[in-house]
Coordinates of N, CA and C in Angstrom, one line a residue:
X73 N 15.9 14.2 16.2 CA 14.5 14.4 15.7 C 14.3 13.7 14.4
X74 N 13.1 13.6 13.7 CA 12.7 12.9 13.0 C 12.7 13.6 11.5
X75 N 12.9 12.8 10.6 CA 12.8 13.1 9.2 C 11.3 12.9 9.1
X76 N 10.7 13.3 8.4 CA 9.0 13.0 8.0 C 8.7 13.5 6.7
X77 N 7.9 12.9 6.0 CA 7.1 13.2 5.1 C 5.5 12.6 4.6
X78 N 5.0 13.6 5.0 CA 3.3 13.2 4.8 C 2.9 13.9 3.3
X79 N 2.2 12.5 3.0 CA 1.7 12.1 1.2 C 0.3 12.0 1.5
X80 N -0.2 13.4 0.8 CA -1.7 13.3 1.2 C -2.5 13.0 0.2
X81 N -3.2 12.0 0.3 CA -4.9 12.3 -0.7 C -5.7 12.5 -0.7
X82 N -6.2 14.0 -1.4 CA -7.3 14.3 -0.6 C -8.1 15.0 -1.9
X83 N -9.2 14.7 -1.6 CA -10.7 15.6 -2.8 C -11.1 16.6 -2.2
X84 N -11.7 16.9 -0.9 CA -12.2 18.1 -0.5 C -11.5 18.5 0.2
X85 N -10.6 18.3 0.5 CA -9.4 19.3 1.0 C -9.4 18.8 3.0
X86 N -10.4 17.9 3.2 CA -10.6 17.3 4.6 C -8.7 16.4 4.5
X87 N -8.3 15.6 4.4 CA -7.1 15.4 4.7 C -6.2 16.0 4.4
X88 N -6.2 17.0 3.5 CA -5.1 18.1 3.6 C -5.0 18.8 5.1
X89 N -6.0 19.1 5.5 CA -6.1 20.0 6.8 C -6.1 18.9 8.0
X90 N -6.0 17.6 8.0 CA -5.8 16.7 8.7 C -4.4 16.3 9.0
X91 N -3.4 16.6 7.2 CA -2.0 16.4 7.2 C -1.3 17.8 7.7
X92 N -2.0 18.8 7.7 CA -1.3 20.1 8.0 C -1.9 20.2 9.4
X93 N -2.6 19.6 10.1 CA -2.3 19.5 11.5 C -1.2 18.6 12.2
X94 N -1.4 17.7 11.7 CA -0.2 16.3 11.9 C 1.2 17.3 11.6
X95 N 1.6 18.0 11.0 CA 2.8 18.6 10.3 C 2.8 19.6 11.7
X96 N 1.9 20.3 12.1 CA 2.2 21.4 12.5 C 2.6 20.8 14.2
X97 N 1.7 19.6 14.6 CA 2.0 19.0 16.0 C 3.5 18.9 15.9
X98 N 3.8 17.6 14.7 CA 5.5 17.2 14.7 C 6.0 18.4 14.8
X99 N 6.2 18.9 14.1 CA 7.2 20.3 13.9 C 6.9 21.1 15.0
X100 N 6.4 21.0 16.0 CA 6.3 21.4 17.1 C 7.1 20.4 18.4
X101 N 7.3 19.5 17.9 CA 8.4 18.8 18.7 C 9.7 18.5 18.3
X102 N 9.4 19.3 17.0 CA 11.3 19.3 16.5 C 11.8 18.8 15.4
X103 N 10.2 17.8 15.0 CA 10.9 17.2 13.9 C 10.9 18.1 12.3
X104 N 11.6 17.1 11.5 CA 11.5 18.2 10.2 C 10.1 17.5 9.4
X105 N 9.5 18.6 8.8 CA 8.2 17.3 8.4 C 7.9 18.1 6.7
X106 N 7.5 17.2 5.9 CA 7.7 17.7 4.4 C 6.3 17.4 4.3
X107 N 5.7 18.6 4.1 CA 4.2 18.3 3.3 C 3.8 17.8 1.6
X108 N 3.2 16.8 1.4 CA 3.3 16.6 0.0 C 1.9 16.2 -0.4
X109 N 1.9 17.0 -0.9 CA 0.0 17.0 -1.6 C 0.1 16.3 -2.9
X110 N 0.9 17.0 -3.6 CA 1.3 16.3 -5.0 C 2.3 15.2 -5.6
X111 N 2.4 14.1 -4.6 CA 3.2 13.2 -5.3 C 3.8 13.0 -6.5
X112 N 5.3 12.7 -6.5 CA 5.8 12.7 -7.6 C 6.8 11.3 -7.8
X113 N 7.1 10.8 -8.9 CA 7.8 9.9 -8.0 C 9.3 9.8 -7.8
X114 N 10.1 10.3 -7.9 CA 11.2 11.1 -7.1 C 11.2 11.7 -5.8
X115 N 9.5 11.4 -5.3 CA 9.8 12.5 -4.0 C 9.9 11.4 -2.8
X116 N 9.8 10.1 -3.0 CA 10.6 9.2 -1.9 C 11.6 9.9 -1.3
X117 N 12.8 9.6 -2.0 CA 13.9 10.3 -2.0 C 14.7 9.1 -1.2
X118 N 16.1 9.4 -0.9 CA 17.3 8.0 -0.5 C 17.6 7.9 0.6
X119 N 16.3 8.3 1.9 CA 16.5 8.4 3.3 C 15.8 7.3 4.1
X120 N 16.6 6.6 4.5 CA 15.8 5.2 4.5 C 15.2 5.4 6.2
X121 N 15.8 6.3 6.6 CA 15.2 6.7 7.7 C 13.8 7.7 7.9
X122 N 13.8 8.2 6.9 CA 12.3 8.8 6.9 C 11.6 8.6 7.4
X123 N 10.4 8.8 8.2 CA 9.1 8.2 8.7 C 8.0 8.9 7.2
X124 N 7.7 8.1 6.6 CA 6.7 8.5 5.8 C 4.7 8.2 6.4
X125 N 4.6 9.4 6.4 CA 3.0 9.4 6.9 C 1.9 9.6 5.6
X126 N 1.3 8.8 5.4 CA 0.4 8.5 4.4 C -1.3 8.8 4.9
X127 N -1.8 10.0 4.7 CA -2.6 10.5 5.4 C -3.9 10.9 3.7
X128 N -4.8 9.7 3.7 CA -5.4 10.1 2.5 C -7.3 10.0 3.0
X129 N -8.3 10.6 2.6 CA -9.3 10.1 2.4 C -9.9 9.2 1.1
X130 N -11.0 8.8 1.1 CA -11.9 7.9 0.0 C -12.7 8.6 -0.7
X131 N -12.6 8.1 -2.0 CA -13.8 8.4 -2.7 C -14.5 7.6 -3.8
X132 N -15.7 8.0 -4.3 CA -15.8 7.0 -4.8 C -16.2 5.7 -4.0
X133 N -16.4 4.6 -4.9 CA -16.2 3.3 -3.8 C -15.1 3.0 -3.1
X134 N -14.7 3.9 -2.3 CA -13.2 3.3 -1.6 C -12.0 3.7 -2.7
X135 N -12.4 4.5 -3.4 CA -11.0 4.6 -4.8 C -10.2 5.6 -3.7
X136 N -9.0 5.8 -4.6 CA -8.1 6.3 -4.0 C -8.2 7.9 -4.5
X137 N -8.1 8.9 -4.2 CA -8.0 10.7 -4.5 C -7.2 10.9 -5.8
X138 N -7.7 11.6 -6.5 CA -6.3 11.7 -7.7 C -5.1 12.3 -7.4
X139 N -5.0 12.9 -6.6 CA -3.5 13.1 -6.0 C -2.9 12.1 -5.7
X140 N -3.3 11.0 -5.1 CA -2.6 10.3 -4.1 C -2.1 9.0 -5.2
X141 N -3.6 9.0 -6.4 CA -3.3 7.6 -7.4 C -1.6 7.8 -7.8
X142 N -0.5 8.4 -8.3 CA 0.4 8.6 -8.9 C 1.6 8.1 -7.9
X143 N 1.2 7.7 -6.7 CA 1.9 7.1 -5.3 C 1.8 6.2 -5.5
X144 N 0.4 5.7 -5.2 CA 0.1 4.1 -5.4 C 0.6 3.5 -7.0
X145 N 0.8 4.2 -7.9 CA 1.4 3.6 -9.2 C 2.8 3.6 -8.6
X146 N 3.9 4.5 -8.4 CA 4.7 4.2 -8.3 C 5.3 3.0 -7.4
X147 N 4.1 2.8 -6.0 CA 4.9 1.4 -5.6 C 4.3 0.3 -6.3
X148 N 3.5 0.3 -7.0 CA 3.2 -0.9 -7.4 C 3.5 -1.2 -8.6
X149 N 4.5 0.1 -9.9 CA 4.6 -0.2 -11.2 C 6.3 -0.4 -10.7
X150 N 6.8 0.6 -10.2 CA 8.3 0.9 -9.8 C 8.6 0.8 -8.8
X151 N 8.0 -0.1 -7.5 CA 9.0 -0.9 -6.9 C 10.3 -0.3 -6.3
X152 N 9.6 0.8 -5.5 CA 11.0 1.6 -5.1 C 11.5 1.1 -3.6
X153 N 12.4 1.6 -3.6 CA 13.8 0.8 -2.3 C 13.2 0.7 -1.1
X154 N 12.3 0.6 -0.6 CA 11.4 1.1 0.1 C 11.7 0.0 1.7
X155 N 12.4 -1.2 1.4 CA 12.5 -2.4 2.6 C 12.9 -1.5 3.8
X156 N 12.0 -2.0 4.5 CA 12.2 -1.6 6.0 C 11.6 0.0 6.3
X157 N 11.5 0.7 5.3 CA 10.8 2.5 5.5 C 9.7 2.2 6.6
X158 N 10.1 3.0 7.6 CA 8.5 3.0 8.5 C 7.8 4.0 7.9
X159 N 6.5 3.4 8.1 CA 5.0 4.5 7.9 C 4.0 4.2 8.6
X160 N 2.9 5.2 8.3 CA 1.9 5.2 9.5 C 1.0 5.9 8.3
X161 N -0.5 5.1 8.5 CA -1.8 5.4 8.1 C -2.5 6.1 8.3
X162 N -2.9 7.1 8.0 CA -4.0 8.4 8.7 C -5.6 8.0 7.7
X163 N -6.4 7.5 7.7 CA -7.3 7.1 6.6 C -8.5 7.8 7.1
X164 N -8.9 8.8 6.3 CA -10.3 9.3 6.7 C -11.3 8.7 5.7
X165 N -12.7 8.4 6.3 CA -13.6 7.7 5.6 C -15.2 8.0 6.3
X166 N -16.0 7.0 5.7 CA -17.4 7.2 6.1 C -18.2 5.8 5.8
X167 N -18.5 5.9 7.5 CA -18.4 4.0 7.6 C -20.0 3.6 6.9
X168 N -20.9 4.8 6.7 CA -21.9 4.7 5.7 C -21.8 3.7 4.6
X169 N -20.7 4.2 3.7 CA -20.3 3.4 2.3 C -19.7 2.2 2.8
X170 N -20.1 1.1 1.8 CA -19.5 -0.2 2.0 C -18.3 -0.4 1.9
X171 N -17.3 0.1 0.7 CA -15.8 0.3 1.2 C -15.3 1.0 2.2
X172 N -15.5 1.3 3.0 CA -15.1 2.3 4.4 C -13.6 2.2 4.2
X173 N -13.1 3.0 4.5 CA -11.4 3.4 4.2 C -10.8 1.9 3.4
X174 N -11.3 2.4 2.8 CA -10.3 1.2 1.4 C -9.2 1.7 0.6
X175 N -9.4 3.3 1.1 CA -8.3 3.7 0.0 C -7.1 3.8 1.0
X176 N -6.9 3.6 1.9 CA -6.4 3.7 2.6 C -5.3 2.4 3.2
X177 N -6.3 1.4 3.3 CA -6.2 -0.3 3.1 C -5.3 -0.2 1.8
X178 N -5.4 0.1 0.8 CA -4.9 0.2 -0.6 C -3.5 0.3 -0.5
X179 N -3.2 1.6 0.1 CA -2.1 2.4 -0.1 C -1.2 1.4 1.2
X180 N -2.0 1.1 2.2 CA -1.2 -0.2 3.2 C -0.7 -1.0 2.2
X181 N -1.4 -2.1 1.9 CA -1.0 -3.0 1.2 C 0.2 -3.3 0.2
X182 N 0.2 -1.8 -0.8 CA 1.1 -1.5 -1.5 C 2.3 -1.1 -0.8
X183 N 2.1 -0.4 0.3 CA 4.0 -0.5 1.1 C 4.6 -2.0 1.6
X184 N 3.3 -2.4 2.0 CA 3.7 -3.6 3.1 C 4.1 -4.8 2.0
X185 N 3.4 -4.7 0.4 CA 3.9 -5.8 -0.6 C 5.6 -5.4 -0.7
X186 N 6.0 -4.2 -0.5 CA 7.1 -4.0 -1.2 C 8.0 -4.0 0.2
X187 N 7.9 -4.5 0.9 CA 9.0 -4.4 2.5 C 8.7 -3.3 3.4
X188 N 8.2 -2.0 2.9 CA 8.1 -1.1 4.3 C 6.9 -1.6 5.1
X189 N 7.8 -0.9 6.5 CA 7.3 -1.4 7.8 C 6.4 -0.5 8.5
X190 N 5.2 -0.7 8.5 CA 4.1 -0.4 9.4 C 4.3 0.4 11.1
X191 N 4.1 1.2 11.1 CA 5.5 1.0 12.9 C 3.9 1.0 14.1
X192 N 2.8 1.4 13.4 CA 1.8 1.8 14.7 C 0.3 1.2 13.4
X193 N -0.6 0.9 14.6 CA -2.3 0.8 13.3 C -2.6 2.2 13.1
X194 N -3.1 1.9 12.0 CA -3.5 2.9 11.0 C -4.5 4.0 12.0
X195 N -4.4 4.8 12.1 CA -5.6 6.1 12.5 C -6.7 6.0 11.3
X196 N -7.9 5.3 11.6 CA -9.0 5.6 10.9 C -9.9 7.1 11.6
X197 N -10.2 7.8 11.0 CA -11.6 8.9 11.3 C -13.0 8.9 10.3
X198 N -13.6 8.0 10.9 CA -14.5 8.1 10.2 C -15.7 9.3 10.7
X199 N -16.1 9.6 9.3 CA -16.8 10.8 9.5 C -18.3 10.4 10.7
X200 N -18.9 9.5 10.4 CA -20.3 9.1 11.2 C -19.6 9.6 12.9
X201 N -18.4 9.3 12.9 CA -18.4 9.3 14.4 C -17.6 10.5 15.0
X202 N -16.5 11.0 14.0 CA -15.6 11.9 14.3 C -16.0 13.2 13.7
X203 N -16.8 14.5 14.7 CA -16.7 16.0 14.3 C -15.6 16.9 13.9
X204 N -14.6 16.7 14.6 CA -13.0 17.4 14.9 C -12.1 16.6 14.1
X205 N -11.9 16.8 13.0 CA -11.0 15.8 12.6 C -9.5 16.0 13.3
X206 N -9.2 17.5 13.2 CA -8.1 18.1 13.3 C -7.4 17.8 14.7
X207 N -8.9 17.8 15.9 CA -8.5 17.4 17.4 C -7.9 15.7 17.6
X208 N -8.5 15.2 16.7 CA -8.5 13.5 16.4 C -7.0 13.6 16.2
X209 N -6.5 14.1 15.0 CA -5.6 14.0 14.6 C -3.9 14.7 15.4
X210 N -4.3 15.9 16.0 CA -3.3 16.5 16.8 C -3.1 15.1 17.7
X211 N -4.1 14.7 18.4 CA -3.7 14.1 20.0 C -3.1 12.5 19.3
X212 N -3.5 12.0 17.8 CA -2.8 10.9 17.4 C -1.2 11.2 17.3
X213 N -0.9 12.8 16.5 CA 0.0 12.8 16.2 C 1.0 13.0 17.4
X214 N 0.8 13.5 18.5 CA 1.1 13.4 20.2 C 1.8 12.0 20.3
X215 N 0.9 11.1 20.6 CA 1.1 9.7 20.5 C 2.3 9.4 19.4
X216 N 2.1 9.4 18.4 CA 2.9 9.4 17.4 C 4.8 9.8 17.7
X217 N 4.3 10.8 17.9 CA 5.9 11.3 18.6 C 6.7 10.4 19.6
X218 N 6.4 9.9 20.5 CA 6.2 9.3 20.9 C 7.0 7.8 20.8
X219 N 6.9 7.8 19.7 CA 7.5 6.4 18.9 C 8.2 6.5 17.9
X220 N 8.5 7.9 17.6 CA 9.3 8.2 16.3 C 10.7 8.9 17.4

């Protein structure tokens, strides 16, 4: 089974409850899965096998959650060991605003500059079209399993 850790950013608490469904699917097929709301930057940690799940919403023009900013500094100030780490994008948004999951795009870019590897596309939910986020998200995380 799988090591995991989902890094969430979230303002109204909508991708917290999108990451604690994702958590509760995996851990229902066995894997170990680490919820992390509050990034630190020690909380990588030295398992290069990890599946890290990066599960944030937008705010703002596309800015990134204040929880989640202190992640995105760490890959892009300190550059951590990161070559080859699989991850997977959960980006919730609202295709109303002109940056529609940008913060999300962001937090891509910043793994993929530093070597980790993408393993599936990004799960977008945008709000205009998705009521359930949580149903959205269980049957991704289904899939998901899947490949981990």
């Amino acid at each position: 089974m799988a090591n995991v850790q989902i890094i969430v950013g979230s303002v109204m608490g909508t991708a917290l409850e999108v990451a604690r469904t994702i958590e509760a699917v995996l851990e229902g097929y066995g894997h170990h899965v680490a919820l992390n709301p509050a990034f630190q930057a020690g909380d990588l940690g030295d398992d290069p096998d990890q599946l890290l799940i990066i599960c944030t919403s937008n705010t703002g023009m596309g800015d990134l959650p204040e929880n989640i900013q202190p992640f995105h500094q760490h890959l892009v100030n300190d550059i951590p060991q990161v070559v080859d780490r699989r991850y997977v994008i959960v980006n919730l948004g609202d295709s109303s605003y002109p940056q529609f999951a940008q913060a999300g795009q962001t937090i891509d870019e910043a793994l993929a500059d530093i070597g980790a590897k993408r393993i599936s596309t990004p799960l977008v939910i945008d709000a205009m079209e998705v009521d359930d986020h949580e149903d959205v998200a269980a049957s991704w995380a289904t899939e998901l399993n899947e490949i981990i």
